[in-house]
Amino acid sequence: MTISGKTQLCGVIGDPVAHSLSPALHNAAFSHLKLDFVFLAFRVKAVELQNAMQGMRGLGIRGLNVTMPHKTAVIRYLDDVESNVKFLASVNTILNEDGRLVGFSTDGIGALHALRENGVNPAGKKVLLLGAGGAAKAIAYTLAQEVEALCILNRVAEKAAVLADNLNRLFGKKIVGGALSPSAVQKNLQEAEILVNATSVGMHPNVNQSLVAPDWLKPDLTVMDIVYNPVETKLAKDAKAAGARVISGVEMLLYQGAASFEIWTGHVAPIEVMRTAALNQLGKVETK
Ligand code: NAD
């Protein structure tokens, strides 16, 4: 990589941020396409967020990914946001268009592309979504526009019910929300064609945990676990053993990153290059 006087800067802001896979993902893609861009991670404390956003404008930083704890707080410093951001109150990507800062959330489209690019079109399907946190909300917003039926189960039942009500109002679909009890998961899995785990259950170090008993899984089910550390979760292993189609969290990670890349550069993201970079990096960080 040659850095010149014309090199454009992108980056990720968060606290902590040293674990982020984004620098490996995006620098591999810039380098593969020979784009004159470079990507860095910036640890930004909450009290410095406003200064960081002024810095983005002042220095002409082309794009930023935004991670915890800034995803909601950053919105007040932007000039405009995509319509889904208004619903989600969360931004993971910022584009600097000649000083105009625009916020996007690419998690939902990342999940949709992860399904589609792995041969599963959720259009007209029955989906069971576990979780109603930040990622789950983004996925629910996108899938609600595609699916035949969506059931959202969450540890705090009210959060799932409110999310379902809001989506029903917006899209006029058959979406239900309720408590994430073992019996509710088992019952809803009998109908579901796609199961998405968007909780953090199974994430390192709790790698032996899953919300789904192995014998509730079936061969005609698609299971997407958005947890990507470890790359193969207990749920993914159990689903594979049951003969189900499994889509790993790395796929969503890749396609949400690809969407950010395309927003900043206008180029189609080189997915294979980004996948290799992500898996190499995860090999390094998985057990830490
Ligand atoms: P969050 O804190 O907003 O939400 C966490 C969710 O997990 C909530 O719904 C919570 O109720 C549920 N949960 C946690 N522990 C639980 C338990 N013991 N039983 C039942 N439910 C439980 O977090 P988030 O940002 O939505 O992230 C959730 C997971 O998704 C994390 O593991 C994160 O790394 C992963 N993630 C992956 C991608 C990707 O691109 N693959 C993107 C975003 C998040």
Coordinates of C-alpha atoms and ligand atoms in Angstrom, one line a residue:
M1 CA 0.0 0.0 0.0
T2 CA 1.3 3.4 -0.9
I3 CA 0.0 6.4 1.0
S4 CA 0.0 9.5 -1.0
G5 CA -1.3 13.1 -0.7
K6 CA -4.6 11.9 -2.2
T7 CA -5.2 8.9 0.0
Q8 CA -8.7 8.9 1.6
L9 CA -9.2 7.9 5.2
C10 CA -11.9 5.7 6.6
G11 CA -12.0 4.2 10.1
V12 CA -14.0 2.8 13.0
I13 CA -14.8 4.6 16.3
G14 CA -15.6 2.8 19.5
D15 CA -14.5 2.2 23.0
P16 CA -13.0 -0.4 23.2
V17 CA -12.1 -0.8 19.6
A18 CA -8.8 -2.7 19.5
H19 CA -10.7 -6.0 18.9
S20 CA -12.5 -4.7 15.7
L21 CA -12.2 -6.8 12.6
S22 CA -13.1 -3.7 10.4
P23 CA -9.4 -2.6 9.7
A24 CA -8.4 -6.1 8.5
L25 CA -11.6 -6.4 6.4
H26 CA -11.5 -3.0 4.7
N27 CA -7.8 -2.6 4.2
A28 CA -7.7 -6.1 2.4
A29 CA -10.6 -4.9 0.2
F30 CA -8.9 -1.5 -0.6
S31 CA -5.7 -3.2 -1.4
H32 CA -7.3 -5.8 -3.6
L33 CA -9.1 -3.2 -5.7
K34 CA -6.1 -0.9 -5.6
L35 CA -8.2 1.9 -4.1
D36 CA -6.3 4.8 -2.7
F37 CA -7.9 4.4 0.8
V38 CA -6.7 3.4 4.2
F39 CA -8.7 2.3 7.3
L40 CA -7.8 2.8 10.9
A41 CA -9.3 2.1 14.3
F42 CA -9.9 5.1 16.7
R43 CA -10.6 4.6 20.4
V44 CA -13.0 7.4 21.1
K45 CA -14.2 8.0 24.7
A46 CA -17.9 9.0 25.1
V47 CA -16.9 12.5 26.3
E48 CA -14.8 13.0 23.1
L49 CA -17.5 11.9 20.6
Q50 CA -18.5 15.5 19.6
N51 CA -14.8 16.3 19.1
A52 CA -14.3 13.2 17.0
M53 CA -17.3 14.1 14.8
Q54 CA -15.9 17.6 14.3
G55 CA -12.6 16.0 13.4
M56 CA -14.4 13.8 10.8
R57 CA -15.7 17.0 9.2
G58 CA -12.6 19.1 9.7
L59 CA -10.2 16.5 8.4
G60 CA -12.5 15.3 5.6
I61 CA -12.5 11.6 6.8
R62 CA -14.5 9.9 4.1
G63 CA -16.3 7.2 6.2
L64 CA -16.6 5.8 9.6
N65 CA -17.9 2.6 11.2
V66 CA -19.4 3.2 14.6
T67 CA -19.4 0.6 17.3
M68 CA -20.3 0.6 21.0
P69 CA -20.9 2.8 22.9
H70 CA -21.5 5.5 20.2
K71 CA -24.2 3.9 17.9
T72 CA -27.0 6.0 19.3
A73 CA -25.2 9.0 20.7
V74 CA -23.6 9.8 17.4
I75 CA -26.9 10.5 15.6
R76 CA -27.2 14.1 17.1
Y77 CA -23.9 15.1 15.3
L78 CA -25.1 13.9 11.8
D79 CA -26.8 16.0 9.1
D80 CA -29.1 13.3 7.9
V81 CA -29.8 9.6 8.4
E82 CA -31.4 6.8 6.4
S83 CA -35.0 6.0 7.1
N84 CA -34.2 2.8 9.0
V85 CA -32.0 4.7 11.4
K86 CA -35.0 6.7 12.5
F87 CA -36.7 3.5 13.6
L88 CA -33.5 1.8 15.0
A89 CA -32.0 4.9 16.7
S90 CA -28.7 3.3 15.8
V91 CA -25.9 4.1 13.3
N92 CA -23.0 1.8 12.3
T93 CA -21.8 3.6 9.2
I94 CA -21.2 7.3 8.4
L95 CA -20.5 8.8 5.0
N96 CA -18.9 12.2 4.6
E97 CA -20.3 13.7 1.4
D98 CA -18.3 17.0 1.1
G99 CA -18.9 17.9 4.7
R100 CA -22.4 16.5 4.9
L101 CA -22.5 13.6 7.4
V102 CA -25.0 10.9 6.6
G103 CA -25.8 7.9 9.0
F104 CA -26.7 4.4 7.9
S105 CA -27.3 1.1 9.7
T106 CA -26.1 -1.9 7.6
D107 CA -26.7 -4.7 10.1
G108 CA -30.2 -5.6 8.7
I109 CA -29.1 -5.6 5.0
G110 CA -26.0 -7.6 6.1
A111 CA -28.2 -10.3 7.6
L112 CA -30.5 -10.3 4.5
H113 CA -27.6 -10.6 2.1
A114 CA -26.0 -13.3 4.3
L115 CA -29.2 -15.3 3.9
R116 CA -29.6 -14.7 0.2
E117 CA -26.0 -15.1 -0.8
N118 CA -26.1 -18.5 1.0
G119 CA -29.0 -19.7 -1.0
V120 CA -31.9 -18.8 1.4
N121 CA -34.4 -16.2 0.3
P122 CA -36.5 -15.2 3.3
A123 CA -39.3 -13.8 1.1
G124 CA -42.6 -15.6 2.1
K125 CA -40.9 -17.6 4.8
K126 CA -41.7 -18.1 8.5
V127 CA -38.9 -16.8 10.7
L128 CA -38.1 -17.2 14.4
L129 CA -35.8 -14.5 15.7
L130 CA -34.2 -14.9 19.1
G131 CA -33.3 -11.6 20.8
A132 CA -34.5 -8.0 20.7
G133 CA -31.2 -6.2 21.3
G134 CA -29.5 -3.8 18.9
A135 CA -28.6 -6.4 16.2
A136 CA -32.0 -8.2 16.5
K137 CA -33.9 -5.0 16.0
A138 CA -32.0 -4.2 12.8
I139 CA -32.5 -7.7 11.5
A140 CA -36.3 -7.6 12.4
Y141 CA -36.7 -4.3 10.6
T142 CA -35.3 -5.7 7.4
L143 CA -36.8 -9.2 7.5
A144 CA -40.2 -7.8 8.5
Q145 CA -40.4 -6.4 5.0
E146 CA -39.7 -9.8 3.4
V147 CA -41.1 -12.6 5.3
E148 CA -44.5 -14.2 5.6
A149 CA -44.4 -14.4 9.4
L150 CA -41.9 -13.3 12.0
C151 CA -41.9 -14.4 15.7
I152 CA -39.5 -12.4 18.0
L153 CA -38.7 -14.0 21.4
N154 CA -36.6 -12.1 24.0
R155 CA -35.6 -12.7 27.6
V156 CA -37.4 -9.5 28.5
A157 CA -40.8 -10.3 26.8
E158 CA -42.0 -6.7 26.7
K159 CA -39.1 -5.6 24.5
A160 CA -40.0 -8.2 21.9
A161 CA -43.7 -7.3 22.1
V162 CA -43.1 -3.6 21.6
L163 CA -40.7 -4.3 18.7
A164 CA -43.3 -6.5 17.1
D165 CA -46.1 -3.9 17.6
N166 CA -44.0 -1.1 16.1
L167 CA -43.1 -3.3 13.0
N168 CA -46.7 -4.3 12.5
R169 CA -47.7 -0.6 12.6
L170 CA -45.0 0.2 10.0
F171 CA -45.3 -2.8 7.6
G172 CA -48.8 -4.2 8.4
K173 CA -47.4 -7.7 8.7
K174 CA -48.1 -10.8 10.9
I175 CA -45.3 -10.2 13.5
V176 CA -45.6 -11.5 17.1
G177 CA -43.3 -10.9 20.1
G178 CA -43.0 -12.8 23.4
A179 CA -40.9 -14.4 26.1
L180 CA -37.9 -16.4 25.2
S181 CA -38.8 -19.6 27.3
P182 CA -37.6 -23.0 26.3
S183 CA -41.1 -24.1 25.6
A184 CA -41.8 -21.0 23.3
V185 CA -38.6 -21.7 21.3
Q186 CA -39.5 -25.4 20.9
K187 CA -43.1 -24.6 19.9
N188 CA -42.2 -21.9 17.4
L189 CA -39.5 -24.0 15.9
Q190 CA -42.1 -26.5 14.7
E191 CA -43.5 -23.9 12.3
A192 CA -40.3 -21.9 11.5
E193 CA -38.3 -22.3 8.3
I194 CA -35.5 -20.0 9.3
L195 CA -34.1 -19.5 12.9
V196 CA -31.9 -16.5 13.6
N197 CA -30.1 -16.3 16.9
A198 CA -29.5 -12.6 17.5
T199 CA -28.7 -13.0 21.2
S200 CA -25.2 -13.1 22.5
V201 CA -25.8 -16.7 23.9
G202 CA -22.9 -18.9 22.7
M203 CA -20.4 -16.1 22.3
H204 CA -16.9 -16.6 23.7
P205 CA -16.3 -17.5 26.6
N206 CA -19.7 -19.2 27.0
V207 CA -19.1 -21.4 24.0
N208 CA -21.1 -24.4 25.3
Q209 CA -24.3 -22.4 25.7
S210 CA -27.3 -22.5 23.3
L211 CA -30.9 -21.5 23.6
V212 CA -32.0 -24.4 21.4
A213 CA -32.0 -28.1 22.4
P214 CA -30.4 -30.2 19.7
D215 CA -33.5 -32.4 19.2
W216 CA -35.7 -29.3 18.3
L217 CA -33.6 -28.8 15.2
K218 CA -34.6 -30.4 11.9
P219 CA -33.1 -30.9 8.4
D220 CA -35.5 -28.5 6.6
L221 CA -34.5 -25.6 8.8
T222 CA -32.0 -22.8 8.1
V223 CA -30.1 -21.7 11.1
M224 CA -28.3 -18.4 11.1
D225 CA -26.3 -17.6 14.3
I226 CA -25.1 -14.0 14.2
V227 CA -22.5 -14.7 16.9
Y228 CA -19.2 -14.9 15.1
N229 CA -16.8 -15.5 18.0
P230 CA -16.5 -18.5 17.9
V231 CA -17.0 -18.9 14.1
E232 CA -18.9 -22.2 14.8
T233 CA -21.1 -21.8 17.8
K234 CA -22.7 -24.7 19.7
L235 CA -26.0 -23.9 18.0
A236 CA -24.3 -24.1 14.6
K237 CA -22.7 -27.4 15.5
D238 CA -26.0 -28.8 16.7
A239 CA -27.8 -27.6 13.6
K240 CA -25.2 -29.1 11.3
A241 CA -25.5 -32.4 13.2
A242 CA -29.3 -32.3 12.7
G243 CA -28.9 -31.8 8.9
A244 CA -30.0 -28.2 8.9
R245 CA -28.5 -25.5 6.7
V246 CA -26.2 -23.3 8.7
I247 CA -25.1 -19.8 8.1
S248 CA -22.4 -18.4 10.4
G249 CA -22.3 -15.0 11.9
V250 CA -19.2 -14.2 9.8
E251 CA -21.5 -14.0 6.8
M252 CA -23.6 -11.2 8.3
L253 CA -20.4 -9.5 9.5
L254 CA -19.0 -9.7 6.0
Y255 CA -22.1 -8.4 4.2
Q256 CA -22.7 -5.5 6.7
G257 CA -19.1 -4.6 6.1
A258 CA -19.5 -4.9 2.4
A259 CA -22.5 -2.5 2.5
S260 CA -20.4 0.1 4.4
F261 CA -17.5 -0.4 1.9
E262 CA -19.9 0.2 -1.0
I263 CA -21.3 3.4 0.6
W264 CA -17.8 4.9 1.0
T265 CA -16.2 3.8 -2.3
G266 CA -19.0 3.2 -4.8
H267 CA -17.2 -0.1 -5.7
V268 CA -18.6 -3.6 -5.4
A269 CA -17.0 -5.1 -2.3
P270 CA -14.6 -8.1 -3.0
I271 CA -16.4 -10.5 -0.7
E272 CA -14.0 -13.4 -0.9
V273 CA -11.0 -11.2 -0.1
M274 CA -12.9 -9.8 2.9
R275 CA -14.0 -13.3 4.1
T276 CA -10.4 -14.5 4.1
A277 CA -9.3 -11.4 6.0
A278 CA -12.1 -11.8 8.6
L279 CA -11.4 -15.5 9.1
N280 CA -7.7 -14.9 9.4
Q281 CA -8.3 -12.2 12.0
L282 CA -10.9 -14.4 13.9
G283 CA -8.3 -17.2 14.0
K284 CA -6.1 -14.7 15.9
V285 CA -8.7 -13.3 18.3
E286 CA -11.2 -16.1 18.8
T287 CA -9.7 -17.6 22.0
K288 CA -8.5 -14.4 23.6
Ligands
NAD1 P1 -27.3 -6.4 22.7 O1 -26.7 -6.3 24.0 O2 -28.0 -5.2 22.2 O3 -28.4 -7.6 22.8 C1 -28.2 -8.8 23.4 C2 -29.4 -9.7 23.2 O4 -29.0 -11.0 23.8 C3 -30.6 -9.2 24.0 O5 -31.8 -9.6 23.2 C4 -30.6 -10.1 25.3 O6 -31.9 -10.3 25.8 C5 -30.0 -11.4 24.7 N1 -29.4 -12.2 25.7 C6 -28.2 -12.1 26.3 N2 -28.0 -13.1 27.2 C7 -29.1 -13.9 27.1 C8 -29.4 -15.1 27.8 N3 -28.6 -15.7 28.7 N4 -30.6 -15.7 27.5 C9 -31.4 -15.1 26.6 N5 -31.1 -14.0 25.9 C10 -30.0 -13.4 26.2 O7 -26.2 -6.9 21.7 P2 -26.2 -6.9 20.1 O8 -25.4 -5.8 19.7 O9 -27.6 -7.0 19.6 O10 -25.3 -8.2 19.8 C11 -25.8 -9.5 20.1 C12 -24.8 -10.6 19.5 O11 -24.8 -10.4 18.1 C13 -23.4 -10.4 20.0 O12 -22.9 -11.7 20.2 C14 -22.7 -9.7 18.9 O13 -21.3 -10.0 18.8 C15 -23.4 -10.3 17.7 N6 -23.4 -9.4 16.5 C16 -23.1 -9.9 15.3 C17 -23.1 -9.2 14.2 C18 -22.6 -9.8 12.9 O14 -22.4 -9.0 11.9 N7 -22.5 -11.1 12.8 C19 -23.5 -7.8 14.2 C20 -23.9 -7.3 15.5 C21 -23.9 -8.1 16.6

